[in-house]
Short mmCIF file of C-alpha atoms in Angstrom, two decimals:
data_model
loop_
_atom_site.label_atom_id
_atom_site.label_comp_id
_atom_site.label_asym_id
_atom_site.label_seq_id
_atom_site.Cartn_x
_atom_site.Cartn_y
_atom_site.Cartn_z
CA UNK A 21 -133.94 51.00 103.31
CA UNK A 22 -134.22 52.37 106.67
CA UNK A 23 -135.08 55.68 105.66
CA UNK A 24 -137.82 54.39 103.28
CA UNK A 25 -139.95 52.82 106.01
CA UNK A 26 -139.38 56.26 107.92
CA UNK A 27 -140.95 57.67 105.51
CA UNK A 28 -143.74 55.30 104.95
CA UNK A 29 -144.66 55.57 108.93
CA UNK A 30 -144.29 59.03 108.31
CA UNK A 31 -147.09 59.04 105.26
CA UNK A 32 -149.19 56.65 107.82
CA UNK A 33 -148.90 54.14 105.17
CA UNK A 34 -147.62 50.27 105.29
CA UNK A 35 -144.82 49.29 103.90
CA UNK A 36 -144.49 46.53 101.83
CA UNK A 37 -140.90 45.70 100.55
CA UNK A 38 -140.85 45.79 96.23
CA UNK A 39 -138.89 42.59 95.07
CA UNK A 40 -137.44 43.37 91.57
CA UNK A 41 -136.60 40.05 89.87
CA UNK A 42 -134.05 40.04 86.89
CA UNK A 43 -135.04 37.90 83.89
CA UNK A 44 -132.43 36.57 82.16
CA UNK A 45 -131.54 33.94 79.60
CA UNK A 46 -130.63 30.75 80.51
CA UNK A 47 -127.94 28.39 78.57
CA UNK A 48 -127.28 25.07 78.29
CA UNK A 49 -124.32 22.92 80.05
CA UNK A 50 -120.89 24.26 78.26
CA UNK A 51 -120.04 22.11 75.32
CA UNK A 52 -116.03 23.21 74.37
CA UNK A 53 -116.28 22.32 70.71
CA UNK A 54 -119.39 24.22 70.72
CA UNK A 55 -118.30 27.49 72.82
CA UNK A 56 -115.19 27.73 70.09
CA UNK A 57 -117.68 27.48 67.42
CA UNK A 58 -119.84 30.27 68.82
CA UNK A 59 -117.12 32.49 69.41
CA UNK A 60 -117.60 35.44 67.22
CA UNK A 61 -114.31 36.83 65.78
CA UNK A 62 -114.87 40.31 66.41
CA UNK A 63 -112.10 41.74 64.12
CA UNK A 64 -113.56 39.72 61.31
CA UNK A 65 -116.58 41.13 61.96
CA UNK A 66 -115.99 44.89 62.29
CA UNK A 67 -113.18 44.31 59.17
CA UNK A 68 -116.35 42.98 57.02
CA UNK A 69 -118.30 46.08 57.81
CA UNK A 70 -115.23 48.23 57.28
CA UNK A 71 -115.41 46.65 53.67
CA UNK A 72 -118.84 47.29 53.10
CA UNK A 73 -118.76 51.12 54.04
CA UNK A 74 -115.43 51.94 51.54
CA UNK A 75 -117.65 50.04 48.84
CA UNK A 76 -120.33 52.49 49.17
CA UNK A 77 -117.52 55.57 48.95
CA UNK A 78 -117.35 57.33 45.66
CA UNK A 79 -114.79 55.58 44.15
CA UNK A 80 -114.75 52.88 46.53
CA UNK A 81 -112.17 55.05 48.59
CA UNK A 82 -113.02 56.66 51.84
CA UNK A 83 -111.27 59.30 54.13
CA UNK A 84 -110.39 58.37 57.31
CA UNK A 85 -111.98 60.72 58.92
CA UNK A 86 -115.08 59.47 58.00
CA UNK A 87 -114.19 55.76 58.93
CA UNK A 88 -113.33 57.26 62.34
CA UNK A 89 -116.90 58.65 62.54
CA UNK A 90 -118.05 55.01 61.75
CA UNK A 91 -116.33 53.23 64.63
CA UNK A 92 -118.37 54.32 67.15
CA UNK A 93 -121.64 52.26 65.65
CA UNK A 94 -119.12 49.05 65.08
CA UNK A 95 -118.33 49.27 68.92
CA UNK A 96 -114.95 50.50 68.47
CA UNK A 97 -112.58 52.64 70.07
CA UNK A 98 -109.05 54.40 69.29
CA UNK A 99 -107.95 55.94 66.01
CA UNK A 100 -108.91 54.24 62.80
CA UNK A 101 -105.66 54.67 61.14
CA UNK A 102 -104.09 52.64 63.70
CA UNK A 103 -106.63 49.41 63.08
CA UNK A 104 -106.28 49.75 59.51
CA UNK A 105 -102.95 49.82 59.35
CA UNK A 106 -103.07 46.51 61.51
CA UNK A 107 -104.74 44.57 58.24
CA UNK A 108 -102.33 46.09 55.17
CA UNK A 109 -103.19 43.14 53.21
CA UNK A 110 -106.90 44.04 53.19
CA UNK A 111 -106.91 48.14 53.38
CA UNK A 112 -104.70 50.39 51.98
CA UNK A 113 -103.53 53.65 53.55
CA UNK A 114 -101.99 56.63 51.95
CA UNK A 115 -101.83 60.50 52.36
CA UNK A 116 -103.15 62.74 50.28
CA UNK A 117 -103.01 66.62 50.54
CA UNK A 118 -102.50 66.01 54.21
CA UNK A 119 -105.29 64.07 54.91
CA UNK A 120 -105.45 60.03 55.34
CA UNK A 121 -107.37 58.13 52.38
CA UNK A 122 -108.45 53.98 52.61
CA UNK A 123 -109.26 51.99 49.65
CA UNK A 124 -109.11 48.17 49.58
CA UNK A 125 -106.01 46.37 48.51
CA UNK A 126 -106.14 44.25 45.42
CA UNK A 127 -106.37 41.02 47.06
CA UNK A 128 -109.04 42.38 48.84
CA UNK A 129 -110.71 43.18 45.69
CA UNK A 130 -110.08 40.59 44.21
CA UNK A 131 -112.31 38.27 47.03
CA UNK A 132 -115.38 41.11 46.59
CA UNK A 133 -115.53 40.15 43.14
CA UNK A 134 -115.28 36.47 43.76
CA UNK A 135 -117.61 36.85 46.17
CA UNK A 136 -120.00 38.56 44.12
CA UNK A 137 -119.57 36.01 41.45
CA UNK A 138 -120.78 33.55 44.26
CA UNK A 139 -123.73 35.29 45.21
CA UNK A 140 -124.64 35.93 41.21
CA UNK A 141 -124.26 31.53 40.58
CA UNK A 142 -126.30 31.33 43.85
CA UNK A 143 -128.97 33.50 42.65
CA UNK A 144 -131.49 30.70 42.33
CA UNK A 145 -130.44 28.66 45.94
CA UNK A 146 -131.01 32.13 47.74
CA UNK A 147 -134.53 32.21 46.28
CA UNK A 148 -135.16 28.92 46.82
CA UNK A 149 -134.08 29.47 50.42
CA UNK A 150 -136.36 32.82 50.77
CA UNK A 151 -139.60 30.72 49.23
CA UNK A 152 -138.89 28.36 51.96
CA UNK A 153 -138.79 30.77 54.63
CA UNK A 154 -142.16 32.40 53.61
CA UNK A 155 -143.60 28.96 53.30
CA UNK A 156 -142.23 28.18 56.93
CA UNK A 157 -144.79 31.58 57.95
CA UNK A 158 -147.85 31.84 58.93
CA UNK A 159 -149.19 33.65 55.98
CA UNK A 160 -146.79 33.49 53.84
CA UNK A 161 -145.77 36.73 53.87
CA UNK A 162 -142.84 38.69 56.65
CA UNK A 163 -142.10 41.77 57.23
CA UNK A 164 -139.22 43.09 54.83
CA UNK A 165 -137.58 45.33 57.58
CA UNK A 166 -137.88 42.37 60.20
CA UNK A 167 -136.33 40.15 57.57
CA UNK A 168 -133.10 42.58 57.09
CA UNK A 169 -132.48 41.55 59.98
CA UNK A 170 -131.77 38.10 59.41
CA UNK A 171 -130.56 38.31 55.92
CA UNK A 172 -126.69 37.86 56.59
CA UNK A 173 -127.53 34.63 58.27
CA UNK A 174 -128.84 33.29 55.36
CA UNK A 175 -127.02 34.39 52.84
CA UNK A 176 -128.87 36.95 50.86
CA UNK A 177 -126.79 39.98 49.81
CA UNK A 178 -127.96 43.69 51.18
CA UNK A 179 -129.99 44.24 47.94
CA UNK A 180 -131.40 41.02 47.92
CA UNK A 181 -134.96 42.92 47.06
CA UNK A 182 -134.53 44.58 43.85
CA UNK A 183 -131.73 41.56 42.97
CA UNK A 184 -133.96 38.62 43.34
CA UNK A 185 -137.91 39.39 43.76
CA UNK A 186 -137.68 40.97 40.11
CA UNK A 187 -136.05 37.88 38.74
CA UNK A 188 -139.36 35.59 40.27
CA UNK A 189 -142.19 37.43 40.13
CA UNK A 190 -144.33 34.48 39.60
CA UNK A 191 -142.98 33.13 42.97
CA UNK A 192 -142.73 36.61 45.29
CA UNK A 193 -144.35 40.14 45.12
CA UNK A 194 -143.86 43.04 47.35
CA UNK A 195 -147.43 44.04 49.20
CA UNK A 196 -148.03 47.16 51.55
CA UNK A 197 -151.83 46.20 53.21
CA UNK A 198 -151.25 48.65 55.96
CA UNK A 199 -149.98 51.90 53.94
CA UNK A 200 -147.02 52.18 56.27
CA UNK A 201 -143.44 52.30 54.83
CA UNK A 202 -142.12 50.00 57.89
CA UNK A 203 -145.60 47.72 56.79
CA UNK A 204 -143.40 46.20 53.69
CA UNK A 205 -144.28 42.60 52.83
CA UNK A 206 -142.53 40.25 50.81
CA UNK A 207 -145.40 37.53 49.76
CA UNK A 208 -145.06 33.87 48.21
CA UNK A 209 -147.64 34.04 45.35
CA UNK A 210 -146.56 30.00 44.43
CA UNK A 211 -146.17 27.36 46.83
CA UNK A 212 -143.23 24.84 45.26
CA UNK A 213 -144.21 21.23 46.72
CA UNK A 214 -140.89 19.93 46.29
CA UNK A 215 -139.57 22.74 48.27
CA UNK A 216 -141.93 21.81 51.10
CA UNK A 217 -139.39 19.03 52.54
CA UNK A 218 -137.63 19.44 55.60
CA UNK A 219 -133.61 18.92 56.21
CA UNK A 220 -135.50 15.74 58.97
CA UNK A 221 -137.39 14.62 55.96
CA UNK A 222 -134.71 14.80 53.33
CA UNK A 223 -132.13 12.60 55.45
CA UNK A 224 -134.98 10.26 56.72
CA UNK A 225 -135.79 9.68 53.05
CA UNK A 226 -131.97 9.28 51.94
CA UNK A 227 -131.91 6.65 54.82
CA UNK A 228 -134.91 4.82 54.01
CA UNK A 229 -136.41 5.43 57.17
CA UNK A 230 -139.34 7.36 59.16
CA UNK A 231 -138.12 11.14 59.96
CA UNK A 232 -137.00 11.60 63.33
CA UNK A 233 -134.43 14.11 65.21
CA UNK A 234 -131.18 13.06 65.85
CA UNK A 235 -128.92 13.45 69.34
CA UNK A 236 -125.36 14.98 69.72
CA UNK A 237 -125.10 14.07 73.15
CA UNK A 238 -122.20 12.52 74.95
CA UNK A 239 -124.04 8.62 75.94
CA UNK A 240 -123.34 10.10 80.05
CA UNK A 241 -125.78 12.21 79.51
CA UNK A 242 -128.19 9.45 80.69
CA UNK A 243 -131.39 11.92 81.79
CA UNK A 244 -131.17 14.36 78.78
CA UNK A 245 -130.81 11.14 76.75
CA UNK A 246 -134.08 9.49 77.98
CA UNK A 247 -135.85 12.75 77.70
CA UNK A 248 -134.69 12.77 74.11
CA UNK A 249 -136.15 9.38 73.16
CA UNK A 250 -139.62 9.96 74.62
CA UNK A 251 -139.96 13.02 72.57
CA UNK A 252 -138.47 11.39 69.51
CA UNK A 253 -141.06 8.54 70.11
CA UNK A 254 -144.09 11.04 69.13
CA UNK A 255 -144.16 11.07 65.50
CA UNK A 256 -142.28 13.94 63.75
CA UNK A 257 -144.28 17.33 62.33
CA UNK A 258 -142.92 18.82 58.96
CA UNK A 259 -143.02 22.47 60.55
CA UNK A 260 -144.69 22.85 56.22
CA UNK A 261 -147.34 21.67 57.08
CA UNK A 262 -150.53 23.48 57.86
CA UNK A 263 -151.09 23.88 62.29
CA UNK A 264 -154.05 25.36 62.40
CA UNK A 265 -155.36 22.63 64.60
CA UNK A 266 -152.64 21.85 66.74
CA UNK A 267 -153.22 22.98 70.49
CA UNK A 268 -151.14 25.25 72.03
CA UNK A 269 -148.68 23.53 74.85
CA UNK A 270 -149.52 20.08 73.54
CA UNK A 271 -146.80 17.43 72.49
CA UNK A 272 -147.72 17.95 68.90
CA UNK A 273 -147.54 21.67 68.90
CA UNK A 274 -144.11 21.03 70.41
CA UNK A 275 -142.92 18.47 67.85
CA UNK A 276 -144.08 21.19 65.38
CA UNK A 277 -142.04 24.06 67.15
CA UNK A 278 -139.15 22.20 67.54
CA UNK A 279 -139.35 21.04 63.76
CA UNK A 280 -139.33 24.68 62.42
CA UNK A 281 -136.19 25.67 64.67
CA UNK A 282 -134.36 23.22 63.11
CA UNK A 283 -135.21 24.00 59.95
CA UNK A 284 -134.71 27.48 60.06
CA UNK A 285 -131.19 26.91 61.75
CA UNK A 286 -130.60 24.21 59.09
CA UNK A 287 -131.39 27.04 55.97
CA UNK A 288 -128.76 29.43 58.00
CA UNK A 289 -124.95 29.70 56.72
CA UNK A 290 -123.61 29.02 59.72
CA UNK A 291 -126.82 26.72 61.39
CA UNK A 292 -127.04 29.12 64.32
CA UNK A 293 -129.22 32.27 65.10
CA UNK A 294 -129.28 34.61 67.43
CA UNK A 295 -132.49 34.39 69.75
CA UNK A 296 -133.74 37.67 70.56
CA UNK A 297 -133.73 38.31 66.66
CA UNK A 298 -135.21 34.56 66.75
CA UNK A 299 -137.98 35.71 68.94
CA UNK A 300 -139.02 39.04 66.60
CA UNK A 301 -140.54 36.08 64.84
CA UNK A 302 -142.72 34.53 67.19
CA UNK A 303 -145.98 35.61 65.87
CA UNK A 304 -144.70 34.80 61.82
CA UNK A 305 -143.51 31.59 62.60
CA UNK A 306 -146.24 30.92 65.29
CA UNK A 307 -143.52 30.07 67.90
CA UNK A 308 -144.14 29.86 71.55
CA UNK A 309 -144.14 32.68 73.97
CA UNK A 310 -141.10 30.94 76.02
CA UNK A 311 -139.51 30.06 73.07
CA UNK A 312 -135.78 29.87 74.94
CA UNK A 313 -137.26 27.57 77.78
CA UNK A 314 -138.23 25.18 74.81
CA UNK A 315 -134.53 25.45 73.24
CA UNK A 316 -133.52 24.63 77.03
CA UNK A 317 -135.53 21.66 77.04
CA UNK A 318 -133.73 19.90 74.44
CA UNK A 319 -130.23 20.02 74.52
CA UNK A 320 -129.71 17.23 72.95
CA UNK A 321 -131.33 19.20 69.05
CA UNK A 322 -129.86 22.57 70.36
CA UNK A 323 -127.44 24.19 72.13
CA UNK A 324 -127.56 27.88 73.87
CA UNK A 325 -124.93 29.82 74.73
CA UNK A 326 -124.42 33.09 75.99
CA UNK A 327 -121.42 34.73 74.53
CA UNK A 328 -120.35 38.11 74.44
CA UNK A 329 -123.69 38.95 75.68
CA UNK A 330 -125.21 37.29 72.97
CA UNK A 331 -127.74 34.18 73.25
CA UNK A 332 -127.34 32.25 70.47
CA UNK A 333 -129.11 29.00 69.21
CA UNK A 334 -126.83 26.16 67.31
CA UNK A 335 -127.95 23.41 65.48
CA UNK A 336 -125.53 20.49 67.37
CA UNK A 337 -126.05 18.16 64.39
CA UNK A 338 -124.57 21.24 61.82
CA UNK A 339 -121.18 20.42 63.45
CA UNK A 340 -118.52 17.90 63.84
CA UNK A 341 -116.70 19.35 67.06
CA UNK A 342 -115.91 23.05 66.19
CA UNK A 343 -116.32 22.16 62.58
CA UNK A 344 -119.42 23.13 60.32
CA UNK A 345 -119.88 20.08 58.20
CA UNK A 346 -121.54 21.47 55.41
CA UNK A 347 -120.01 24.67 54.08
CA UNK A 348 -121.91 26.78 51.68
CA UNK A 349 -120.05 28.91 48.74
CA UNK A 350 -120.41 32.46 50.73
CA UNK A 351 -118.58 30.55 54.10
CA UNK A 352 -115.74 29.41 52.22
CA UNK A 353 -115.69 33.22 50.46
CA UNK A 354 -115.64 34.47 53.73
CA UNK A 355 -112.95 32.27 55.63
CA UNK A 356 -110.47 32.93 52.80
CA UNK A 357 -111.10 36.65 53.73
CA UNK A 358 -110.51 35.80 57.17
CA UNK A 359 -106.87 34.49 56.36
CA UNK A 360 -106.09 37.28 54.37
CA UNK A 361 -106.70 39.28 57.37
CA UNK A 362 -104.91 37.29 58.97
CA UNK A 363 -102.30 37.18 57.22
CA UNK A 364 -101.49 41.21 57.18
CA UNK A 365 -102.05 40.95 61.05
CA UNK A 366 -99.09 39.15 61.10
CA UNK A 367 -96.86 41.29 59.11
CA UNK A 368 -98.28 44.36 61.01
CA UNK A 369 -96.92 42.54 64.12
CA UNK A 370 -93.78 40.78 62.94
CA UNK A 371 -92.87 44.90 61.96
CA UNK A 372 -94.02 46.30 65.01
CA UNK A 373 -91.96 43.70 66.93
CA UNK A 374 -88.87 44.37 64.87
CA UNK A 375 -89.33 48.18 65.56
CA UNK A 376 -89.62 47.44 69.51
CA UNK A 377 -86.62 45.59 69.31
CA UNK A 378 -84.51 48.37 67.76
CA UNK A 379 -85.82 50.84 70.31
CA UNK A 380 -84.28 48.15 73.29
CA UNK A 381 -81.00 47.89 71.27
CA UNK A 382 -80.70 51.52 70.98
CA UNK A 383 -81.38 51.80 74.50
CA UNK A 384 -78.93 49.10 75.82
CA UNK A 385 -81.46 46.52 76.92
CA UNK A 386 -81.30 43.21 76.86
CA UNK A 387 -82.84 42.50 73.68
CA UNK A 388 -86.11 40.09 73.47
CA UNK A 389 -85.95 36.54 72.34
CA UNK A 390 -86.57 36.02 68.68
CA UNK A 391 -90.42 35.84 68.11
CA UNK A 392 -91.05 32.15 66.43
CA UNK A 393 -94.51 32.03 64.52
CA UNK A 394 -96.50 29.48 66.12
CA UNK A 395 -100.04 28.89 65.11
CA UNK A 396 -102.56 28.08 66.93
CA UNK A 397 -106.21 27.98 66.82
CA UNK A 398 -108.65 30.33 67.95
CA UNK A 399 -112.20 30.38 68.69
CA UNK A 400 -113.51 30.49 64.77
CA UNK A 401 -110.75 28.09 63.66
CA UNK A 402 -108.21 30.61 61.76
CA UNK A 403 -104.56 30.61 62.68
CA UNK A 404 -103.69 32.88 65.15
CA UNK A 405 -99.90 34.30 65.63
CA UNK A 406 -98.66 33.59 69.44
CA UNK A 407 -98.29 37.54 69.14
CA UNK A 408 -101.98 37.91 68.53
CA UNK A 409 -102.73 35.55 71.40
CA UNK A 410 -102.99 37.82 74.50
CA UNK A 411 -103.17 34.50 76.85
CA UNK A 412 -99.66 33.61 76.66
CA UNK A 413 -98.42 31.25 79.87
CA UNK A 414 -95.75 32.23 81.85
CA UNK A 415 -92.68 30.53 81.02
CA UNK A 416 -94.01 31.41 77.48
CA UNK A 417 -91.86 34.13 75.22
CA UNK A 418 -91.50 36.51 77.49
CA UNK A 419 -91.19 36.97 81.21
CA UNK A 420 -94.38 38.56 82.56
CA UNK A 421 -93.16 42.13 82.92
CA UNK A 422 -91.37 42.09 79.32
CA UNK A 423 -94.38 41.18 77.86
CA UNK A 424 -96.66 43.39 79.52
CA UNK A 425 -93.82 45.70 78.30
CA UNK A 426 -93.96 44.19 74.69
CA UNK A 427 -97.84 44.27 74.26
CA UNK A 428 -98.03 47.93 75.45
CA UNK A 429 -95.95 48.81 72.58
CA UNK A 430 -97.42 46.47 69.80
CA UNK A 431 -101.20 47.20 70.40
CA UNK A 432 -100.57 51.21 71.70
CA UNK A 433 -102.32 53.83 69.62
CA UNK A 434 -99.68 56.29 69.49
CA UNK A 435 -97.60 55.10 66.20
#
């Protein structure tokens, strides 16, 4: 710094000190239930996309080689052999002319085909949901590249295109007005009225009573709570209907805003969304500019979080604690996927623990205690085996130094 204004006296210029402010996104007061319902389970996550990429192999089998090419983009690191050999009830490993091969198990397959059969039954629900998304736009019409990246949240398989829009032409078509291959439209040519009723409107009418938002807030939350009921005191905005005449940064426009959040969280799997994808749709949706100061304002509709350097939006009323409520088909699909994962990265350790224990009774030492499978619950809700759980207590299993000891072992990548 000293040196700067030197050299500024130096140039026979002023100097005037440059104050860099960070932006950054703000979240709401921790909710536990909520944080645990947020938590991504990474392992599910990259085993999901491990699955997809040995489906696209010829003959649904892929080297391992090429998997270990792969795990740089799924923000992995080690050898690949050594994570899929941690999940032997979901890939299978074998050599072949001295080179590693992975195909899925049949267990495995036999959830890809159940969940196919899932997504063909839901055929019409997923176009049902996509006509409500376009009729949630502006024009009608997004962008089919933007959209990719918000398929998974709602549902619609990877060739959702050429799988549904064929089946409905009288409802979508696929436009180009620019000429550009990113330019890629998908446009609602019919506008279904009874589709044009919100998740607010639907359990106002089951009620019998006007449509208004509801609070998940704990009653101590006195000021949040007050705020809450002078919004909810404006009368509610189906976020279908047309806002060409709303002003911008009024109450209405806001009941509006906050309307189509909900809904869109509400036609999600898992009634959350990431927000910077969120905000790609600010000008298709006609959301405001500070779109995360407005999920900040009420915390009582929403909740953000920043997790794993992710901000995230949750719908509070989609959940009961940790719990989604309302589970579509693909979720449940997908969580009995999870246990079979699970469930080989239990065997993988249970053998791994059994081989470190012959190594300390060939080598004299005290041998461990026996390793009792406790469940317990982690962030997503699947059972987690205490040796998967890397916050063990002292006083726990092991004495601090064995299991630092132990864990080296289990999780090394030399085999």
């Amino acid at each position: 710094m000293a040196m700067t204004r030197e050299l500024y006296g130096i140039l026979g210029t002023k100097y005037v000190p440059l104050l860099i402010r960070r932006f950054s996104l703000w979240s709401t007061k921790k909710d536990p239930d909520l944080e645990s319902a947020l938590s991504r389970n990474k392992r599910w996550i990259v085993n999901s996309r491990l699955k997809n990429i040995i489906l696209r192999c010829p003959n649904q089998v892929a080297s391992v080689k090429f998997l270990q090419k792969k795990f740089k983009t799924l923000d992995l690191q080690g050898k690949a052999l050594n994570w899929l050999k941690k999940y032997p009830c979901c890939f299978h490993v074998y050599l072949e002319n001295d080179e590693y091969y992975c195909r899925l198990t049949k267990p495995m397959m036999t959830l890809v085909e159940e969940e196919e059969l899932v997504k063909d039954t839901q055929e019409p629900v997923l176009a049902d949901r996509l006509a409500k998304l376009l009729m949630l736009s502006v024009n009608q019409r997004l962008n089919v590249v933007k959209l990719n990246e918000f398929k998974r949240s709602f549902g619609f398989p990877d060739d959702y295109v050429i799988r549904i829009l064929p089946k409905y032409s009288d409802v979508f078509r696929l436009v180009n007005y620019s000429g550009r291959k990113s330019s890629m439209e998908i446009e609602l040519l019919l506008w279904k009225p009874e589709l044009a009723v919100s998740a607010v409107e639907a359990a106002a009418k089951k009620c019998g009573s006007e449509p208004s938002f509801s609070c998940s807030l704990p009653s101590t939350w006195t000021k949040p709570w007050e705020r809450f009921m002078e919004f909810n005191a404006f009368p509610y905005i189906s976020p279908y209907e047309d806002h060409g005449g709303l002003v911008e940064g009024s109450k209405e426009s806001e009941k509006r805003s906050v309307g189509l959040v909900h809904e869109l969280l509400w036609l999600t799997l898992w009634k959350k969304l990431s927000i910077v994808k969120l905000s790609h749709f600010k000008r298709e949706f006609g959301l405001p500019e500070k779109l995360n100061a407005m999920l900040l304002k009420h915390p009582g509709i929403f909740y953000v979080a920043n997790k794993y350097q992710v901000h995230t939006v949750i719908l509070r009323e989609g959940y009961n604690g940790s719990e989604l409520i309302n589970k579509d088909p693909l979720v449940v699909v997908k969580e009995k996927f999870g246990e079979l994962m699970q469930q080989g990265l239990y065997e993988y350790n249970h053998r791994r623990y059994l081989a470190n224990l012959e190594k300390k009774r060939e080598k004299g030492i005290e041998s461990l205690k026996p390793v009792v499978r406790k469940k317990d619950r982690n962030h997503d809700g699947d059972d987690v085996d205490e040796e998967e759980n890397h916050g063990d207590r002292p006083g726990g299993l092991f004495d601090p130094e064995e299991r630092k000891r132990f864990y080296q072992i289990l999780f090394s990548d030399t085999q």
